[in-house]
Coordinates of C-alpha atoms in Angstrom, one line a residue:
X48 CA 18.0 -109.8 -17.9
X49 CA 20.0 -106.7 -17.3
X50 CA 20.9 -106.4 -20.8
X51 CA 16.7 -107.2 -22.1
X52 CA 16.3 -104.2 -19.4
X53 CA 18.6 -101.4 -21.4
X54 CA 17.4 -102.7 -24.6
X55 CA 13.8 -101.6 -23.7
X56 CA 14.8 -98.2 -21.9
X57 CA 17.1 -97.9 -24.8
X58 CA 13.8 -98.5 -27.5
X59 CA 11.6 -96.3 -25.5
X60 CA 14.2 -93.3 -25.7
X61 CA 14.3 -93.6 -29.2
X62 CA 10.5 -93.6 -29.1
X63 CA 10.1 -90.4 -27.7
X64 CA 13.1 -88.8 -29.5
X65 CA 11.0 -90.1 -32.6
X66 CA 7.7 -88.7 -31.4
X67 CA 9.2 -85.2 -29.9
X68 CA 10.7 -84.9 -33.4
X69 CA 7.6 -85.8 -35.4
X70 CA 5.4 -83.2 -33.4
X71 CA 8.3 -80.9 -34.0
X72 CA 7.2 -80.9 -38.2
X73 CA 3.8 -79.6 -37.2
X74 CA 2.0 -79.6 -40.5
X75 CA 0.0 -76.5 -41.9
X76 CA -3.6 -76.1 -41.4
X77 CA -5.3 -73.3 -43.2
X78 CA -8.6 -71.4 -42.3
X79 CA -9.7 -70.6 -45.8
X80 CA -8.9 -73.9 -47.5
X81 CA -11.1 -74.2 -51.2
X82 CA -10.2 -76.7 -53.6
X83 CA -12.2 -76.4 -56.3
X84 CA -12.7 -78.9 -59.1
X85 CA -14.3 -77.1 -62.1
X86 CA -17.1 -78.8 -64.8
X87 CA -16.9 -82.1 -62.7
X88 CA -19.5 -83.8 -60.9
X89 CA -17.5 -85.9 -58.6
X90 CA -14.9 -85.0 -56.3
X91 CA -11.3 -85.5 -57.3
X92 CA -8.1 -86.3 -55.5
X93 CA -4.5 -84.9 -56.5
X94 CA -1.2 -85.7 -54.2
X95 CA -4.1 -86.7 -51.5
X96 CA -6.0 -83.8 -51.5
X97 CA -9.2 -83.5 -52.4
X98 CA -11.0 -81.4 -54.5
X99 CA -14.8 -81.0 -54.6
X100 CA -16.9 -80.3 -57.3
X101 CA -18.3 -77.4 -58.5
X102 CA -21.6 -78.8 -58.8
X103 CA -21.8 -79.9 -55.3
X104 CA -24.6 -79.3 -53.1
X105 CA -22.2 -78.8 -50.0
X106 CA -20.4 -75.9 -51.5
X107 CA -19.3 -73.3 -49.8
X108 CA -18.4 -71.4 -52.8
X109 CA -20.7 -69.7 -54.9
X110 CA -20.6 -69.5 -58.9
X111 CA -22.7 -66.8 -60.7
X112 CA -22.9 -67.2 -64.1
X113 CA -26.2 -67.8 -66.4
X114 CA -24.3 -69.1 -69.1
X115 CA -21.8 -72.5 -68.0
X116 CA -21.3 -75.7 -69.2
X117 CA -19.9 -78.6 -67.8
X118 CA -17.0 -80.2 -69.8
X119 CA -15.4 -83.6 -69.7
X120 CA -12.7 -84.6 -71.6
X121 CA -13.7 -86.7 -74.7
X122 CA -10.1 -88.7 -74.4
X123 CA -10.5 -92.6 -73.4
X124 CA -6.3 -92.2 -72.9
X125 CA -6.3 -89.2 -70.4
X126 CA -4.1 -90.2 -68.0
X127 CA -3.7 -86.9 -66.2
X128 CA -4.9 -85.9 -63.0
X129 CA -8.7 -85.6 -62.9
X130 CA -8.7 -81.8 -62.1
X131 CA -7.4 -81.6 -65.4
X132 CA -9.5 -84.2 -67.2
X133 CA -13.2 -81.7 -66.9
X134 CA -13.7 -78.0 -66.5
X135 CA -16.0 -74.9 -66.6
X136 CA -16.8 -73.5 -69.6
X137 CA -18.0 -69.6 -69.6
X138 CA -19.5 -67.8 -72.8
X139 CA -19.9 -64.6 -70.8
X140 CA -18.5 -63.3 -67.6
X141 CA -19.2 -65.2 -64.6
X142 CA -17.4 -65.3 -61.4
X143 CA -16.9 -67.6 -58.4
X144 CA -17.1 -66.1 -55.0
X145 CA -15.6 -67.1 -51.7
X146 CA -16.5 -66.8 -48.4
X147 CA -13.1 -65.7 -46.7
X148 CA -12.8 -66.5 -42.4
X149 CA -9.0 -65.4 -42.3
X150 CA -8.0 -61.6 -43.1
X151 CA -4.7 -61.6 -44.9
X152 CA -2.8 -62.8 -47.4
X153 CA -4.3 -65.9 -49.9
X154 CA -2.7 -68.2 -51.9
X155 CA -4.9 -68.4 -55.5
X156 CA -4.0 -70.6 -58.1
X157 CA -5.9 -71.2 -61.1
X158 CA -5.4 -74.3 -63.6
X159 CA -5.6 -74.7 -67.2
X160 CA -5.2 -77.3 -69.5
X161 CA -6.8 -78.1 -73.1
X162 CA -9.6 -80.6 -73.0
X163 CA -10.5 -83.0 -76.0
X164 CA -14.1 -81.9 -76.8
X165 CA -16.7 -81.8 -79.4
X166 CA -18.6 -78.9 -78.1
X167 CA -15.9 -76.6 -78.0
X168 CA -12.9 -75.7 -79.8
X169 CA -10.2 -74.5 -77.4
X170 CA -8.8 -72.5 -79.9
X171 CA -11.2 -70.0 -79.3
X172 CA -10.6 -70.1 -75.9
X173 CA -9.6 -66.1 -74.6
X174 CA -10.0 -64.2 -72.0
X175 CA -9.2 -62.3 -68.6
X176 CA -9.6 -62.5 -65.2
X177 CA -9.7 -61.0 -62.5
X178 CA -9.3 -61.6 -58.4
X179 CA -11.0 -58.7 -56.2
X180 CA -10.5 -56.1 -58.5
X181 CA -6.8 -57.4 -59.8
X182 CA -6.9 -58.2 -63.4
X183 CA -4.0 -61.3 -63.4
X184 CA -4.7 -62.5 -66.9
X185 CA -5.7 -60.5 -69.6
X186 CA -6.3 -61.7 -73.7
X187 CA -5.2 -65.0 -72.1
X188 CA -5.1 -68.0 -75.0
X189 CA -6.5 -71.3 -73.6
X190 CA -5.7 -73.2 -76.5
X191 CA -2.0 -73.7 -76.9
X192 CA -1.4 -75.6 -73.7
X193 CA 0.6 -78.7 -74.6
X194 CA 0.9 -79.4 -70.3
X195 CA -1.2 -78.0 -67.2
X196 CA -0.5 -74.9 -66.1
X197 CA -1.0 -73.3 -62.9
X198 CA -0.4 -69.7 -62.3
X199 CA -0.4 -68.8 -58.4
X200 CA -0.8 -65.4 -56.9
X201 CA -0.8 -64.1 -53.5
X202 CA -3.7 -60.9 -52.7
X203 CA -4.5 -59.6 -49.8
X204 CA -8.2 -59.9 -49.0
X205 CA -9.5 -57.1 -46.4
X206 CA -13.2 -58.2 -46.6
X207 CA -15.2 -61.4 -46.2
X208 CA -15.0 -62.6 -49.6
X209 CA -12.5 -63.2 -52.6
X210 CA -13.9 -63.3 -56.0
X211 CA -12.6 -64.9 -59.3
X212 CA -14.2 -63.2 -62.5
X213 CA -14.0 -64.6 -65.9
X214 CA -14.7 -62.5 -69.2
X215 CA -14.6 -63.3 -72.6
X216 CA -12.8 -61.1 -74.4
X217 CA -15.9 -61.3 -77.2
X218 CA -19.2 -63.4 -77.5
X219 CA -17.3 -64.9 -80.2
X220 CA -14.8 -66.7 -77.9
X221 CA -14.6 -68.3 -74.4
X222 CA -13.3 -68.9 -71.0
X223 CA -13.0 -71.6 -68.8
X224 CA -11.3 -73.0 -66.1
X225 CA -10.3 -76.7 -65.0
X226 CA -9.5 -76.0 -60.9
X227 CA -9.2 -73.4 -58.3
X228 CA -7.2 -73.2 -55.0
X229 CA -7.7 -70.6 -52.6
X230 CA -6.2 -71.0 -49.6
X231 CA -5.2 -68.6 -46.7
X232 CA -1.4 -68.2 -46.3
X233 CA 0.9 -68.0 -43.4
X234 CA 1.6 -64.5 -41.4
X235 CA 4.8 -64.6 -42.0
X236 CA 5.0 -66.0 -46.5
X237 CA 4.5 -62.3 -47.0
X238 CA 6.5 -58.9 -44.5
X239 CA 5.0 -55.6 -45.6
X240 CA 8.6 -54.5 -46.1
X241 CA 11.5 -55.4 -48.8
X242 CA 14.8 -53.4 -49.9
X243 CA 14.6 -51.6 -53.1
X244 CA 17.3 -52.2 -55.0
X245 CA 18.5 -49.7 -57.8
X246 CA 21.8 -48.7 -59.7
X247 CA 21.0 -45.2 -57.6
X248 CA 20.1 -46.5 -54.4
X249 CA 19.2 -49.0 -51.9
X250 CA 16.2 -48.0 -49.9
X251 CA 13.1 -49.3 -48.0
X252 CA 10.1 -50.8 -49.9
X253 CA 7.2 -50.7 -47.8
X254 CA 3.1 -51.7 -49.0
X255 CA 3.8 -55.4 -50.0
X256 CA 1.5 -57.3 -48.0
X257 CA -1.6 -54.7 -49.4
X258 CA 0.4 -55.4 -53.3
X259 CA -1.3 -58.4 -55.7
X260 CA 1.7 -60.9 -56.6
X261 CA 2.0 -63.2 -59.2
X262 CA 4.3 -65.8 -58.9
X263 CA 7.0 -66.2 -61.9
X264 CA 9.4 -68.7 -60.9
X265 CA 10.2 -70.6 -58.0
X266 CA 13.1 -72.3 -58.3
X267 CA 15.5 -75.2 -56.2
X268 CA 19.1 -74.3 -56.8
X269 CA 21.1 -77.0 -57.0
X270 CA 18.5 -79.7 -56.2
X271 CA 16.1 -81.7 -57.7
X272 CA 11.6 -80.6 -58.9
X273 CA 10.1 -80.3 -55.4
X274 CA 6.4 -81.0 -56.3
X275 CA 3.3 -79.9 -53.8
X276 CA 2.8 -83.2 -52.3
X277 CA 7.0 -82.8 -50.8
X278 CA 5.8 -78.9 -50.0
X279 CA 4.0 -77.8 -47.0
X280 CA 2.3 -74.7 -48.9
X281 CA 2.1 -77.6 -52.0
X282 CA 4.0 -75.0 -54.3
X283 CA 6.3 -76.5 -57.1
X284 CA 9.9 -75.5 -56.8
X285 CA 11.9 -76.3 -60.8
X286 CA 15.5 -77.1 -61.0
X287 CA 17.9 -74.7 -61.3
X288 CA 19.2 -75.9 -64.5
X289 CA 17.7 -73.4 -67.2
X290 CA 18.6 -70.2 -65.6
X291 CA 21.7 -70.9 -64.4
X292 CA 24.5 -68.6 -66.5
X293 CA 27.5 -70.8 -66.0
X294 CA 28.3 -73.5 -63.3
X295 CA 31.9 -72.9 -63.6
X296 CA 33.4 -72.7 -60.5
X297 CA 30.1 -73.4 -58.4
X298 CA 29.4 -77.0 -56.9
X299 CA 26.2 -78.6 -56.1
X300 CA 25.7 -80.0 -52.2
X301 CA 23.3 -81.9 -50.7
X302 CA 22.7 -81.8 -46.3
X303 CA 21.2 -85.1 -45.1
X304 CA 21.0 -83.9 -41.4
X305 CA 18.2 -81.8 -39.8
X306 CA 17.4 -77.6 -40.6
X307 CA 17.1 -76.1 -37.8
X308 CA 13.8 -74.1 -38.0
X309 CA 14.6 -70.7 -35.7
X310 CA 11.6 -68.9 -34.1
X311 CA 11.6 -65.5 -35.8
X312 CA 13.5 -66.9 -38.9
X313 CA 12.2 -68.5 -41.9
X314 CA 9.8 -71.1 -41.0
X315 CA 9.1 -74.5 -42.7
X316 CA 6.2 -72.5 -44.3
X317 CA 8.5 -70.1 -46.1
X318 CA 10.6 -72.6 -47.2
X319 CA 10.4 -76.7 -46.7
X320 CA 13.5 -79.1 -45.9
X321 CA 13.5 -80.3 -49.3
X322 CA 14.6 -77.0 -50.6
X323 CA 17.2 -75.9 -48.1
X324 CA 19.1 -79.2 -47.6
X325 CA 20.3 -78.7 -51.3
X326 CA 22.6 -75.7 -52.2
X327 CA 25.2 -74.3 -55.1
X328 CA 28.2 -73.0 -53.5
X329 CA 31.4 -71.0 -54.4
X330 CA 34.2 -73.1 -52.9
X331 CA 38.0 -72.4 -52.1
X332 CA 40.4 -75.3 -52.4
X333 CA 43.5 -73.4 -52.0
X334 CA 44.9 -70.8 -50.6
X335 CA 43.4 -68.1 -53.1
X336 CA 40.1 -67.1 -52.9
X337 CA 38.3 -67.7 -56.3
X338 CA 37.5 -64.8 -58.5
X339 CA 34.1 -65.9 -60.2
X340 CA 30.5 -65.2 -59.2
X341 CA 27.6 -67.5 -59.9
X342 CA 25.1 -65.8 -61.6
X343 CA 21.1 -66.8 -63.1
X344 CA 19.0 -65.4 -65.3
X345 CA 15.6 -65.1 -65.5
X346 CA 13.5 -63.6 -68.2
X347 CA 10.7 -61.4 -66.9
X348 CA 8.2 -58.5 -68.8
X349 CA 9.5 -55.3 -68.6
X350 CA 7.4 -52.4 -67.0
X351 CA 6.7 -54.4 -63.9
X352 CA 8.3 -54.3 -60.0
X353 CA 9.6 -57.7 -59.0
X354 CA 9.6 -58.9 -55.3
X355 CA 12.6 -61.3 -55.2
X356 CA 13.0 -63.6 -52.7
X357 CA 16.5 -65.5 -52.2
X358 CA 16.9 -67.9 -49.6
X359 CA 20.3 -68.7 -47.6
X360 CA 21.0 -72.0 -45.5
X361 CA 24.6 -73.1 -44.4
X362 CA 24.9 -76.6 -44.9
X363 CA 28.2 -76.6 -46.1
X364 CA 30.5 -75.1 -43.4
X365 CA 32.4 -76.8 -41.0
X366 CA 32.1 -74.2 -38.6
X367 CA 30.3 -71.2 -37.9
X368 CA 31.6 -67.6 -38.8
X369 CA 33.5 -69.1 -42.1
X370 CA 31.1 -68.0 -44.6
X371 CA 30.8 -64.6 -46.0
X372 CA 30.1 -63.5 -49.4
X373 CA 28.4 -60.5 -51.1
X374 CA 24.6 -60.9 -52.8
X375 CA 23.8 -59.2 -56.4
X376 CA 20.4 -58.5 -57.7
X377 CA 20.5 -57.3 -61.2
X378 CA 24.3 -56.8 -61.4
X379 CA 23.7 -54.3 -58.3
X380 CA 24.9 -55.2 -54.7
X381 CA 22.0 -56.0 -52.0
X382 CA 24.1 -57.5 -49.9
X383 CA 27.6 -56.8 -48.9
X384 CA 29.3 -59.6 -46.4
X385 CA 26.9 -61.7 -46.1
X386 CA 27.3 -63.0 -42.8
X387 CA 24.7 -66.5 -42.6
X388 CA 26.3 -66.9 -39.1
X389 CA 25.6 -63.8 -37.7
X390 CA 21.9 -63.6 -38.8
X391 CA 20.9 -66.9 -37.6
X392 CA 21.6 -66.5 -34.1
X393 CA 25.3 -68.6 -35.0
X394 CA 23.8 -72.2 -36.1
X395 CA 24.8 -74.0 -39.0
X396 CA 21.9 -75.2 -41.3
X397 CA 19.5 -72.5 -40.0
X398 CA 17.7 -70.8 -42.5
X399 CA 17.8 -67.1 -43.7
X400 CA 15.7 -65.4 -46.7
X401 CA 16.4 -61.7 -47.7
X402 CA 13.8 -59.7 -49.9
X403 CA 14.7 -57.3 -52.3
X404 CA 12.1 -55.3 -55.0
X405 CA 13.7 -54.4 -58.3
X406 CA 12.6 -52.9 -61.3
X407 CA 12.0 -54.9 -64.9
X408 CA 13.5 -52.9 -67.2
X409 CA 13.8 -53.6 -70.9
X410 CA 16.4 -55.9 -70.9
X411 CA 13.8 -58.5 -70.4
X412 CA 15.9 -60.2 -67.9
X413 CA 16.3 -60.4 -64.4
X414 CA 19.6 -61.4 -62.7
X415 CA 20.9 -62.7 -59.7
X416 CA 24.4 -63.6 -58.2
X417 CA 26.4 -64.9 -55.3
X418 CA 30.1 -64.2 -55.2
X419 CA 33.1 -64.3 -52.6
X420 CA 33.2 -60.8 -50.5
X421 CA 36.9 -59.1 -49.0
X422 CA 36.2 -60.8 -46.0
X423 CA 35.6 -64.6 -47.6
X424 CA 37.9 -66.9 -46.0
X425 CA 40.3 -69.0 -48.4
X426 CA 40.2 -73.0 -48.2
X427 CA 36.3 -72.5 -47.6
X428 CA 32.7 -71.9 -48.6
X429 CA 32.8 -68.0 -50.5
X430 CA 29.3 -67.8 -51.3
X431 CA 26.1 -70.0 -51.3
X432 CA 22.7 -70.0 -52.9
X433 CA 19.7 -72.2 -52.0
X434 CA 16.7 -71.2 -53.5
X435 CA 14.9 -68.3 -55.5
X436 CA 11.9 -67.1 -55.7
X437 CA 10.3 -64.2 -57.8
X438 CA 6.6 -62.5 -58.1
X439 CA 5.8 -59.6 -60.3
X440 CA 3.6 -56.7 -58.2
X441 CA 0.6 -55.4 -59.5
X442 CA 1.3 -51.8 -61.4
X443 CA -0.6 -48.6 -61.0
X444 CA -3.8 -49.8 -62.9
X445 CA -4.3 -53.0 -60.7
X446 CA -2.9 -54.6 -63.3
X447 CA -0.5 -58.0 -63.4
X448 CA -0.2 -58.2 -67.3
X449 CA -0.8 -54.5 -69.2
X450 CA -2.6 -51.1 -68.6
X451 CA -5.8 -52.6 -69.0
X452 CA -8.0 -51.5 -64.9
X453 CA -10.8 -54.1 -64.2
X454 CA -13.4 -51.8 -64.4
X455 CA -12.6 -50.9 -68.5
X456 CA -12.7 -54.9 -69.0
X457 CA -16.0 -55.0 -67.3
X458 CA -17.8 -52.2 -68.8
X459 CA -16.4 -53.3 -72.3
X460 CA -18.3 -56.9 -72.8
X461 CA -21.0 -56.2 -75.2
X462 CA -24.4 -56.2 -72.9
X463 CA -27.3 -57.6 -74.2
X464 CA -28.3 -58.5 -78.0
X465 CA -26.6 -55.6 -79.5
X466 CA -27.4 -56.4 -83.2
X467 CA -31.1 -56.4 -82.4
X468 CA -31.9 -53.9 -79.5
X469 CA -29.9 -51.5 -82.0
X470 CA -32.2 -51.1 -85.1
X471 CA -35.4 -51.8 -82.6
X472 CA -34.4 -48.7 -80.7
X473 CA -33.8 -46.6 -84.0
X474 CA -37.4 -47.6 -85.4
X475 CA -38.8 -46.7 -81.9
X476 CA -37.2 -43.5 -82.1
X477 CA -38.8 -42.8 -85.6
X478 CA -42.0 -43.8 -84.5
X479 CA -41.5 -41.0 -81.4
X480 CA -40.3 -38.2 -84.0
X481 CA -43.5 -39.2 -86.3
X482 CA -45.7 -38.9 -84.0
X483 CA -44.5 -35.6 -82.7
X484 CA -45.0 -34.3 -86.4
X485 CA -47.8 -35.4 -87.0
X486 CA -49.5 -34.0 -83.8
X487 CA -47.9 -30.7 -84.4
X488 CA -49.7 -30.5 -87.8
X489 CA -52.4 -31.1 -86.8
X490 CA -52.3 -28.7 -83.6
X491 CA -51.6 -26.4 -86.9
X492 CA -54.6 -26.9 -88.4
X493 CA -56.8 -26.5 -85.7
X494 CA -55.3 -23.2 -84.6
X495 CA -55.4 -21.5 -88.1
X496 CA -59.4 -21.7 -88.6
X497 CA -61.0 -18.5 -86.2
X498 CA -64.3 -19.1 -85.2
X499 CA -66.9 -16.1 -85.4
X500 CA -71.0 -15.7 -84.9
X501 CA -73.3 -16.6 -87.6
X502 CA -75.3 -13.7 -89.0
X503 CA -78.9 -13.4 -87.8
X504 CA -80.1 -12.5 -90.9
X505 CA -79.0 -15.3 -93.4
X506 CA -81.9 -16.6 -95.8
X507 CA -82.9 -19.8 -95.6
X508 CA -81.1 -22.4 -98.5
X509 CA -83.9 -25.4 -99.8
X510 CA -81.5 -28.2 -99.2
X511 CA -83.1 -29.9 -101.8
X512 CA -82.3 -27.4 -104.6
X513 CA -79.8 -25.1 -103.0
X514 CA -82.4 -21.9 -104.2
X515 CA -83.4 -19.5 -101.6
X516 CA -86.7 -19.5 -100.2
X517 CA -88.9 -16.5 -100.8

């Protein structure tokens, strides 16, 4: 009886341990949460969320545009997701608006993908578009898509809407659209301030929040594709394989155990479990400490600032205050001694991400690197990567892609039939100049003939004969 007694206090215990933890992993709930499926007429659903039609009589979106047609995929075989199986199809620009509850920072992502269609050839599929005044894609081809593709950006919306304008780049081609997401982000995804980091100088960046960003890459180091339904923000986080420069001397681990989420730190928001319980690391196995950075490369578009974003969690120590190393951005030290310990309140497997803004210059590559400092610590960990993540800011023209301002793009679509208002205006203008002639001749006439009195004493003409009478 005794022993059926500390079985049961023993099962409820772990009960509660289970339910404490599972209300610890509180789950995101945006206040601005549109999920847009484009051209369809029934809702879709994608790693179980669901995305409502465009053409639904419940929405709380608004799309303006006289000139749209609903596309579906002419493909009996599509087996992709049903967002990508219908979209919008604009011949002139149109734009979807959003009411917006939450100031701040959104999360927009737009998606793209070729459809099979007899109405349209996706070829001639170009355009731009803009988000509140940002132009994020500009001469953007639609037609070469052999996958989906989803490009994400994060802008600040100050008023009570966010709008999404698509325009043609000429009536000869097209835009179009197959979903959006907008969707308001957490306080703390984006601080207002970063370090610039330069070959000159390391000083304060501040204006982010206010900046558009578009994210570039987003990448797991040394783990596996983290895809949105494993996210809480349900971003996609690649494999570090293609940008990593050389694995020599680096080693891939992998934490089973719990991250310890700090108040103040980087939140579950910033960064799930699945990325920081994998890691690259720099490790000592003898008593010299090794002389060899790891280092990834990343091609980017020269031109452009680039927030980078690299985030730290210690889940290979032993102990804390083991681990330092320095941190390079662009072959230029951000970080010197690197102390994981000391900047997460002295817990293991707590998380830690540092900012940094750089410059694109016309290398066409971006680098970064993790490497053992003078005060690394032989037969240890000497340096330690987890994840990075990098987002081009807007330039001086509100521009993501060139030097192209929304407002050019806008007032260059052709407006109106051009090919017929222009000879119909010309012929109205010769009528006008004409006319004037015309009247001024005859104003002409009138004024050259001067009227005087008859004479009294004219003799009167027989009509009949034209002789005077006697």
């Amino acid at each position: 009886m005794e022993f059926l007694h500390r079985n049961f206090v023993l099962t409820l215990f772990l009960l509660s341990l289970s339910t404490l933890t599972a209300l610890s992993y509180t789950f995101f709930s945006p206040v601005d949460n549109y999920l847009i499926d484009c051209g369809s007429t029934l809702d879709s659903t994608v790693d179980n969320r669901l995305f409502i039609s465009d053409s639904s009589r419940f929405k709380s979106h608004w799309l303006s545009s006289t000139r749209s047609v609903s596309l579906k995929s002419n493909n009996p075989f599509d087996v992709s997701p049903g967002i990508y199986q219908t979209a919008r199809v604009f011949t002139k620009p149109s734009r979807y608006e959003f009411e917006i509850k939450d100031k701040g920072t959104h999360m927009v992502r737009l998606h793209f993908h070729n459809l099979s269609s007899s109405k349209f050839d996706f070829n001639d599929a170009q355009f731009h578009v803009l988000v509140n005044g940002f132009v994020v894609l500009s001469d953007f081809i639609g037609g070469n898509l052999d996958s989906p593709k989803v490009m994400e950006y994060l802008i600040w919306v100050e008023t009570g809407r966010l709008v999404i304008t698509f325009v043609p780049i000429c009536k000869s081609k097209f835009a179009y659209v197959n979903a959006i997401e907008v969707i308001s982000a957490p306080k703390d995804l984006i601080v207002d301030t970063a370090q610039y980091v330069s070959s000159e100088k390391i000083e304060q960046f501040d204006g982010l929040v206010e900046q558009a960003l578009e994210v570039v890459y987003r990448v797991n180091v040394g783990g596996p594709k983290v895809t949105p339904f494993n996210d809480t923000l349900w971003r996609t986080w690649v494999p570090d394989n293609d940008f990593l420069k050389s694995s020599f001397g680096s080693k891939r681990v992998y934490f089973s155990g719990r991250i310890r989420y700090q108040v103040g730190g980087a939140s579950r928001e910033v960064g799930p479990d699945n990325v920081y319980n994998t890691a690259r690391v720099i490790k000592s196995t003898n008593a010299s400490i090794p002389d060899v950075n790891i280092t990834w490369v990343f091609p980017v578009k020269g031109g452009f600032k680039y927030l980078v974003r690299l985030h730290f969690c210690d889940i290979a120590s032993i102990s804390i205050a083991l681990l330092y190393f320095n941190v390079y951005v662009n072959g230029n030290l951000a970080y010197k001694d690197l102390d994981l310990s000391g900047v997460t309140n002295y817990e293991l497997a707590a998380p830690f991400y540092a900012d940094y803004v750089v410059d694109g210059d016309s290398s066409g590559v971006l680098t970064v690197s993790v490497g053992p400092s003078n005060m690394s610590y032989a037969y240890g960990i000497d340096g330690i990567l987890n994840a990075v993540e990098i987002m081009k800011l807007n330039n001086s023209m509100g521009s993501l892609v060139g030097d192209l301002p929304a407002e050019f793009i806008l007032n260059s679509w052709p407006r109106g039939n051009i090919h017929v208002l222009v000879p119909l205006i010309a012929a109205v203008c010769l009528l006008v100049i004409l006319s004037l002639v015309m009247r001024r001749r005859m104003t002409g006439l009138k004024d050259s003939v001067v009227w005087s009195k008859l004479p009294m004493d004219v003799p009167n003409v027989n009509v009949k004969s034209g002789s005077p009478q006697p």
